[in-house]
Coordinates of C-alpha atoms in Angstrom, one line a residue:
X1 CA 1.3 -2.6 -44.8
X2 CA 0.7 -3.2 -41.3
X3 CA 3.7 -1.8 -38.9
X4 CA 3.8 -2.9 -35.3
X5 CA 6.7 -1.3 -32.4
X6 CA 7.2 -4.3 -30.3
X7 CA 8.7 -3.8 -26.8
X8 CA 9.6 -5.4 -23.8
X9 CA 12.7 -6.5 -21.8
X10 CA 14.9 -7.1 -18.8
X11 CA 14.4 -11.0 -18.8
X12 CA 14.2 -13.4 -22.0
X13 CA 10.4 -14.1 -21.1
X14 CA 10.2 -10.7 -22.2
X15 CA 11.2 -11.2 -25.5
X16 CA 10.9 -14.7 -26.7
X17 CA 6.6 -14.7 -27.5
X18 CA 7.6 -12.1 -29.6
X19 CA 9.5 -14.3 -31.0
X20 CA 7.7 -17.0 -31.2
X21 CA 5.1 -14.7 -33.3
X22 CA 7.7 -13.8 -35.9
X23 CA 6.6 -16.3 -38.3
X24 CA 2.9 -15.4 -38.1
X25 CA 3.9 -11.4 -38.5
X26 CA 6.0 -12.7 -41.7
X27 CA 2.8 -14.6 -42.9
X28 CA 0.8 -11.4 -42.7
X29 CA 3.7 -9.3 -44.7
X30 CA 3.7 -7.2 -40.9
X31 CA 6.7 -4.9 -40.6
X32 CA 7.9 -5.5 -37.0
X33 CA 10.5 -3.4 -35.0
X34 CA 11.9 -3.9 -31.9
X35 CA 12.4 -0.6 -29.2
X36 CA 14.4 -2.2 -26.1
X37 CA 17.4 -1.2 -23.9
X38 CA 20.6 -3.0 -24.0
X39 CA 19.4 -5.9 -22.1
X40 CA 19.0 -9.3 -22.9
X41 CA 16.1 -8.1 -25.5
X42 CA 18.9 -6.6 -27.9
X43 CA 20.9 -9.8 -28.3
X44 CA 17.5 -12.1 -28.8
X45 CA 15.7 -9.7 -30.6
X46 CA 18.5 -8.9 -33.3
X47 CA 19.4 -12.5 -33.4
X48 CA 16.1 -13.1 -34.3
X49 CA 16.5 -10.7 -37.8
X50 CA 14.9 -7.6 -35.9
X51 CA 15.5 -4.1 -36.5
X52 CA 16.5 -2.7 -33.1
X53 CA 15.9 0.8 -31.5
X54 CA 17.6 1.3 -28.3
X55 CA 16.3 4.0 -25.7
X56 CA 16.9 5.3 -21.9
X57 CA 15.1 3.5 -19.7
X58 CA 15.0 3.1 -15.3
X59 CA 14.8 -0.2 -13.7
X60 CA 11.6 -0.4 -11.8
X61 CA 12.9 -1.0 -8.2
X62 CA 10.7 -1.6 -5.1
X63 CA 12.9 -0.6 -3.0
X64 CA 14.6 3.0 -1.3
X65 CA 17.5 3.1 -3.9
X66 CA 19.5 6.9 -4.9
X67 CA 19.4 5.0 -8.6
X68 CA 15.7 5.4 -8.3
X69 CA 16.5 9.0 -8.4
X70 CA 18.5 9.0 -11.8
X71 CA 15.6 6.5 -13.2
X72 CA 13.9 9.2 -12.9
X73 CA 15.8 11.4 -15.3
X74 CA 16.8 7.7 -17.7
X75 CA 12.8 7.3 -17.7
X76 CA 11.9 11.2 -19.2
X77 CA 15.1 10.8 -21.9
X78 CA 13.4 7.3 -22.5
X79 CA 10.2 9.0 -23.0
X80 CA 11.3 11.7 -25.8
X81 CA 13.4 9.4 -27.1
X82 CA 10.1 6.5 -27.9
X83 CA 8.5 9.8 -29.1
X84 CA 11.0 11.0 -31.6
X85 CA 11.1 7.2 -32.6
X86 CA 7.5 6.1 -32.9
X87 CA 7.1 9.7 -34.5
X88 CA 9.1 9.2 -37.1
X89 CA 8.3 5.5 -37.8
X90 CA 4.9 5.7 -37.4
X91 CA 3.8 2.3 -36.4
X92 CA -0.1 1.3 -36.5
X93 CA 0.6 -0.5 -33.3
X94 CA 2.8 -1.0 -30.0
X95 CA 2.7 -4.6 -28.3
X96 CA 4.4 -4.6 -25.3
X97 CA 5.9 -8.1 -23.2
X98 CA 6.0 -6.2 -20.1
X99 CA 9.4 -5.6 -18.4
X100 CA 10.8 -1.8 -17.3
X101 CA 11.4 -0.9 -21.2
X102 CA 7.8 -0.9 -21.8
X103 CA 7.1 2.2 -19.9
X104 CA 8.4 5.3 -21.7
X105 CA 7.5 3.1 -24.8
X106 CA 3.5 2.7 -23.8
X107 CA 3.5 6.5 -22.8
X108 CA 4.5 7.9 -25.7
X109 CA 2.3 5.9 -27.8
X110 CA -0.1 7.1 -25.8
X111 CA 0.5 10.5 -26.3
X112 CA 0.9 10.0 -30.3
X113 CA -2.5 8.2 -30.0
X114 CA -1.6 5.1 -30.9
X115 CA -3.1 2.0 -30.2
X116 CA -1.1 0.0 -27.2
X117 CA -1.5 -3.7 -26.5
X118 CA 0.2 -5.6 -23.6
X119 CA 1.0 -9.8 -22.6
X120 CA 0.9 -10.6 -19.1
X121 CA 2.8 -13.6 -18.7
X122 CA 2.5 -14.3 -15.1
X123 CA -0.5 -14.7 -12.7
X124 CA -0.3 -11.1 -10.9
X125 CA 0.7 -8.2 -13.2
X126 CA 4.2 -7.0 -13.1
X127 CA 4.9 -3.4 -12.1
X128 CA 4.8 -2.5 -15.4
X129 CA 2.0 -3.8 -16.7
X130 CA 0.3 -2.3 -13.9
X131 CA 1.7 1.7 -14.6
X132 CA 0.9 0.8 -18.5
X133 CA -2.2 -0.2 -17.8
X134 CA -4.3 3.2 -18.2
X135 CA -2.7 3.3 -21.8
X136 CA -3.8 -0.7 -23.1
X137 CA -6.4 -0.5 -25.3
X138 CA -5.7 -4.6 -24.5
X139 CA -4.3 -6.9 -21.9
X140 CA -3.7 -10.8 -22.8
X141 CA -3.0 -13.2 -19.8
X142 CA -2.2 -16.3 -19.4
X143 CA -3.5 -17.7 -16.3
X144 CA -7.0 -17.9 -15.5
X145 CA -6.5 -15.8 -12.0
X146 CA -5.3 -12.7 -13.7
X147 CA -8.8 -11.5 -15.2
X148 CA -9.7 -10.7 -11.6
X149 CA -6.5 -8.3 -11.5
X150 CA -7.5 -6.7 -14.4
X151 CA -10.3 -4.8 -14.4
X152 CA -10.7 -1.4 -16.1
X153 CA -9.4 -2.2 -19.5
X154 CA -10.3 -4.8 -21.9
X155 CA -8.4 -8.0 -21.2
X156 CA -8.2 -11.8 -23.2
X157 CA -7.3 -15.5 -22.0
X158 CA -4.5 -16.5 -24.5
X159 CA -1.4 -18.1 -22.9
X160 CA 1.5 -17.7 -24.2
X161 CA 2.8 -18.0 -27.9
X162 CA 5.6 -21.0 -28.1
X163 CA 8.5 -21.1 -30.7
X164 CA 7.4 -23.6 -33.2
X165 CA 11.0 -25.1 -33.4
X166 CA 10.7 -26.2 -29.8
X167 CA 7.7 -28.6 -30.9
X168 CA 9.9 -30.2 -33.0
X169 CA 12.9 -31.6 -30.7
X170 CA 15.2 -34.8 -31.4
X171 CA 15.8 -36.5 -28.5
X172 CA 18.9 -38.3 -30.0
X173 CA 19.6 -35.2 -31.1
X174 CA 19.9 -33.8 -27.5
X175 CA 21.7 -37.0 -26.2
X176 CA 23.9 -36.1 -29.0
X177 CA 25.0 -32.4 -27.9
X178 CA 25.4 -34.2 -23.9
X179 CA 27.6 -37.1 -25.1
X180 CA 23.8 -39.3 -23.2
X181 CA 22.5 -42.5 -24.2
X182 CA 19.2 -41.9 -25.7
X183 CA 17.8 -44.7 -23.7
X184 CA 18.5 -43.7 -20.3
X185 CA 16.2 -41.3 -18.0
X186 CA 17.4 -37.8 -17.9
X187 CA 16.6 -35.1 -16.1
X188 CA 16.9 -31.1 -17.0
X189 CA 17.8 -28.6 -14.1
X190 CA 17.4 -25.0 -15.2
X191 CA 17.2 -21.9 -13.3
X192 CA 15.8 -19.2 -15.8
X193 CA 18.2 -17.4 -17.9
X194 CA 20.3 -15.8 -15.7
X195 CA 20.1 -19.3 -13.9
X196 CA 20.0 -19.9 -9.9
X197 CA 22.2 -20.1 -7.5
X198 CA 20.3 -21.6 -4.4
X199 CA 19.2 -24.7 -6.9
X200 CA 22.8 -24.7 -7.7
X201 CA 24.0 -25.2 -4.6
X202 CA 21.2 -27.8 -3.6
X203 CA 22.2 -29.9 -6.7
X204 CA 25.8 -30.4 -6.2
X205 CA 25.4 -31.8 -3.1
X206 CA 23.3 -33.9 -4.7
X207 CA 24.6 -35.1 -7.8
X208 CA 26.6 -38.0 -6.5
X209 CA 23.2 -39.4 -5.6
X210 CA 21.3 -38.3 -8.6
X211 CA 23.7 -39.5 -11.4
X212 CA 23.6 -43.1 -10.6
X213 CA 19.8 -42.3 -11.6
X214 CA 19.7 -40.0 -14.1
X215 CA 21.4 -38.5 -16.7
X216 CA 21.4 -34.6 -15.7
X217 CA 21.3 -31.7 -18.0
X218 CA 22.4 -28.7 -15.8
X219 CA 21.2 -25.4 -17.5
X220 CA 23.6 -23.0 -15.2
X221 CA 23.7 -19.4 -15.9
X222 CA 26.4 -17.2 -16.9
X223 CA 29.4 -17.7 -15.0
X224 CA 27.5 -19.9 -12.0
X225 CA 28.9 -23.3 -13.3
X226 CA 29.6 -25.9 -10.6
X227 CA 33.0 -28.0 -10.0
X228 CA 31.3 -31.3 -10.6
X229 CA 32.6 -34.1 -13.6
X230 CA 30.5 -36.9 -14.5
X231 CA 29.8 -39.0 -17.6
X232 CA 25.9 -38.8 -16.7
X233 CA 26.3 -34.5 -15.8
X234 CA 26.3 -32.4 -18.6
X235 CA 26.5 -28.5 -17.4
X236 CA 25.8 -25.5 -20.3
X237 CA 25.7 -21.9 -19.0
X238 CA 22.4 -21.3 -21.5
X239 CA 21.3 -22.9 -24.5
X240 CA 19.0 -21.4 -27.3
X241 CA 20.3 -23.2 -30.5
X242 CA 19.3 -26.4 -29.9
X243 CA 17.0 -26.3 -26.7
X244 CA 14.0 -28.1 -28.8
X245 CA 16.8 -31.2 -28.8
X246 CA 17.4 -30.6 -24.9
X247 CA 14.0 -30.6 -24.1
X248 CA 13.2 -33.4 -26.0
X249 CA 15.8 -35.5 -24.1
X250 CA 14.7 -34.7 -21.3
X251 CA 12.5 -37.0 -19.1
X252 CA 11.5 -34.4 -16.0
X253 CA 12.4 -30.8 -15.2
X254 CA 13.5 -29.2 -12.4
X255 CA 12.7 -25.4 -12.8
X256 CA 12.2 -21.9 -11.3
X257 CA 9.1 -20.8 -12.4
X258 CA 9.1 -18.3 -15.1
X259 CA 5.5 -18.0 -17.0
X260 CA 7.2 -18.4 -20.1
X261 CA 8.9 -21.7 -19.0
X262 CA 6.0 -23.1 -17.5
X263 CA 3.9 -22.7 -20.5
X264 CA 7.1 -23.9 -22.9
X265 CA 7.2 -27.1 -20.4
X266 CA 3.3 -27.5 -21.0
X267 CA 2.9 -27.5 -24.7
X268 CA 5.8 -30.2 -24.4
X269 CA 4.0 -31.9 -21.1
X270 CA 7.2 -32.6 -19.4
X271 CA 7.0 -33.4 -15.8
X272 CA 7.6 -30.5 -13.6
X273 CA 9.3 -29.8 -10.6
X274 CA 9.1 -26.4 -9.9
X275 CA 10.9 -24.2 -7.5
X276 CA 9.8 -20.3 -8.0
X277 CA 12.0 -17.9 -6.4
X278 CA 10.7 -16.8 -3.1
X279 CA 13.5 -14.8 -1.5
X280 CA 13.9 -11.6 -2.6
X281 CA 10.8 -11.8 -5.3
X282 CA 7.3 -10.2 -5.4
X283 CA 5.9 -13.4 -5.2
X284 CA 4.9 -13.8 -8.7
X285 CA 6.6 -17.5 -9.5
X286 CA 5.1 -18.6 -6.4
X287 CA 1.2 -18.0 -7.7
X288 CA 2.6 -19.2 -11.2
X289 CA 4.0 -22.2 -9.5
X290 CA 0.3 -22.5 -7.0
X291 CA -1.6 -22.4 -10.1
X292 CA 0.0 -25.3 -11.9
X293 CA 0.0 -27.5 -9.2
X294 CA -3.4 -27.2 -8.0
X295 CA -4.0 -28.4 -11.9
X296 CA -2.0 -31.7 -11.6
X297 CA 0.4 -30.1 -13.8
X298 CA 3.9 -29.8 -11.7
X299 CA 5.0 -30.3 -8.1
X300 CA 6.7 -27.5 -6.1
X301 CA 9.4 -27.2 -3.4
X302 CA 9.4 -24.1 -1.9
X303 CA 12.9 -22.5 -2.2
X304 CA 13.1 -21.6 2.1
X305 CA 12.9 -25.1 2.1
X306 CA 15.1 -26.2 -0.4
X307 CA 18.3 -28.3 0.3
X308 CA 20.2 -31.2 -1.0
X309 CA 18.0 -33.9 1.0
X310 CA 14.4 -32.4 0.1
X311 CA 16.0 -31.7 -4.0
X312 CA 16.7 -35.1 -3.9
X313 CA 13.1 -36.4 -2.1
X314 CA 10.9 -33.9 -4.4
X315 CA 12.5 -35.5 -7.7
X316 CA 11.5 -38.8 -6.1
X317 CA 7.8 -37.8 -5.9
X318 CA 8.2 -35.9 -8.8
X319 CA 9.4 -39.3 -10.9
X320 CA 6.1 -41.3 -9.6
X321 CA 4.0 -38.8 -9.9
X322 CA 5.4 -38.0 -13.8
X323 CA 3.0 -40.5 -15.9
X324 CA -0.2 -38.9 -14.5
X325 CA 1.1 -35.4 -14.4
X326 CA 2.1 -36.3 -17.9
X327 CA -1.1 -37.1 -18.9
X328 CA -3.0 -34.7 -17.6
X329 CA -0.6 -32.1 -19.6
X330 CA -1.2 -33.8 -22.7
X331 CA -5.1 -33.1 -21.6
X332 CA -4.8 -29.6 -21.4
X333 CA -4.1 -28.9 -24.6
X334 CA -0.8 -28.7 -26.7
X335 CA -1.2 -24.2 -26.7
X336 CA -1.7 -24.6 -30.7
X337 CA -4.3 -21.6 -31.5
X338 CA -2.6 -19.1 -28.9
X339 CA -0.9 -17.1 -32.1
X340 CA -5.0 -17.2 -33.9
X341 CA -6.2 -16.0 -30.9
X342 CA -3.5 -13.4 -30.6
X343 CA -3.6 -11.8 -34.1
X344 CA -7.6 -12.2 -34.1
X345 CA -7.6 -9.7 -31.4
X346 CA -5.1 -7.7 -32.8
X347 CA -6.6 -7.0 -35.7
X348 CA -10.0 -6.0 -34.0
X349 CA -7.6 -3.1 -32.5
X350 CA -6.2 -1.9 -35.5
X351 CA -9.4 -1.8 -37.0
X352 CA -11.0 0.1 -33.9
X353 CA -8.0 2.5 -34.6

């Protein structure tokens, strides 16, 4: 029997394509693990029926910090701990989502000589992709762009695995769970899923002209709800049972932009408006966001310019420009064959082993 260490964490695009390959690794009678910190990646991953390992691990700051000092010493316990683990379980293979976890994970693989795959979600590698790197017998990525950052180790165009149950939505379902006529247009407003609080800000100022309009699903965060009632605003701090229903109800999206996201948004083709996080960011939703506007896929607001008046203006121009976006996702192809693609490759690596 095949046995594969996953790892990855620090966001829930970190963890959910390894979720959304469960099934597939259950078709294959694959034993799958899960080594993590006590992130976000514990909850999902042992919600999602997976043996969790937990390990010491540094946050990968780019910035003078005294914590970047005791990473240090959290990033060598991390180390000898993955070794002691992967050791003793033995796993044919590590896939690895990225994320600060992934580090003392992908080295000691490396040092036990065994094989190490990676997922780049976004357009330009993460940090940790980038130190992993030297230790990836293989790379996916998603965007076209990222080959070019990629060079000196074998890397594959794949996208990014969607849970299957999101393909399968109710819209009256979702209207449901909001207390929304099914009938009405209704628009989603989500900031990731730690959620935002710039586009949180922007939108209650906004919602007494929005909601005469549009029925608004407001995706929050933990603890960042607003102090706004409405029969057309329905406010959740996160959702994961039941998204497939939201996302079915909803007519346009306003979103950071997450690679994970983005690429859940395409394989539904829901009209994007997308506003990556700028401030205080490496950048990396802005190329995402670049990417899928230059294909007709989303419109973008920059988040330095974001305010109620140009929130409200952009979902205008979003709304007319939604049947041709829409269209042109549908176009692009639904991401059915990313998994094929996925194992394919992965069982050229085991058998290169």
């Amino acid at each position: 029997m095949v046995k594969v260490a996953l790892t990855g964490g620090g966001t829930a695009g970190h963890v959910m394509p390894h979720i959304a390959l469960l099934p597939q690794y259950r078709k294959l009678g694959w034993e799958v693990f899960y080594i993590g910190s006590r992130g976000i990646e514990k909850e999902l991953a042992t919600k999602a029926g997976l043996t969790f390992y937990t390990i010491q691990t540094g946050k990968l700051r780019r910035y003078f910090s005294v914590e970047n000092f005791v990473d240090i010493f959290r990033l060598v316990i991390g180390v000898f701990q993955a070794l002691f683990l992967l050791f003793r379980k033995r796993p044919d293979l590590v896939f690895s989502k990225g994320g600060f976890v992934s580090v003392p994970v992908a080295l000691a693989a490396w040092v036990l000589r065994i094989p190490v795959v990676s997922h780049e979600s976004d357009l330009t590698p993460g940090l940790a992709n980038r130190l992993i790197k030297p230790f990836c017998r293989l790379i996916f990525y998603c965007f076209p762009e990222t080959e070019r950052y990629l060079t000196g180790v074998r890397s594959v165009a794949a996208g990014i695995p969607v849970r299957e149950q999101l393909l399968h939505g109710s819209r009256e379902q979702g209207a449901k769970m909001c207390g929304f006529d099914p009938g009405r247009p209704t628009m989603l407003v989500m900031g990731g899923s730690s959620g935002a609080e710039r586009i949180n800000a922007a939108l209650r100022s906004a919602l007494p002209e929005l909601v005469p309009t549009w029925q608004i699903i407001h995706l929050t965060g933990k603890g960042k709800g607003i102090d706004f009632k409405h029969p057309s605003y329905a406010a959740f701090e996160y959702v994961n049972e039941g998204l497939e229903h939201i996302f079915a109800l909803a007519d346009l999206v306003v979103t950071r932009a997450g690679a994970n996201s983005l690429f859940e948004l395409k394989a539904l083709a829901k009209p994007m408006l997308l506003i990556p996080l700028e401030i205080a960011s490496r950048g990396d939703q802005v190329d995402n966001a670049k990417s899928f506007a230059s294909q007709g896929w989303a419109q973008v607001l920059r988040e330095t310019e974001l305010s109620p008046a140009t929130l409200i203006a952009a979902i205008e121009k979003t709304r007319q420009e939604a049947p041709a976006m829409q269209e042109r996702l549908r176009k692009s192809g639904s991401g059915e064959g990313i998994a094929k693609v996925i194992f394919d490759y992965l069982h050229k690596v085991l058998n290169l082993k």
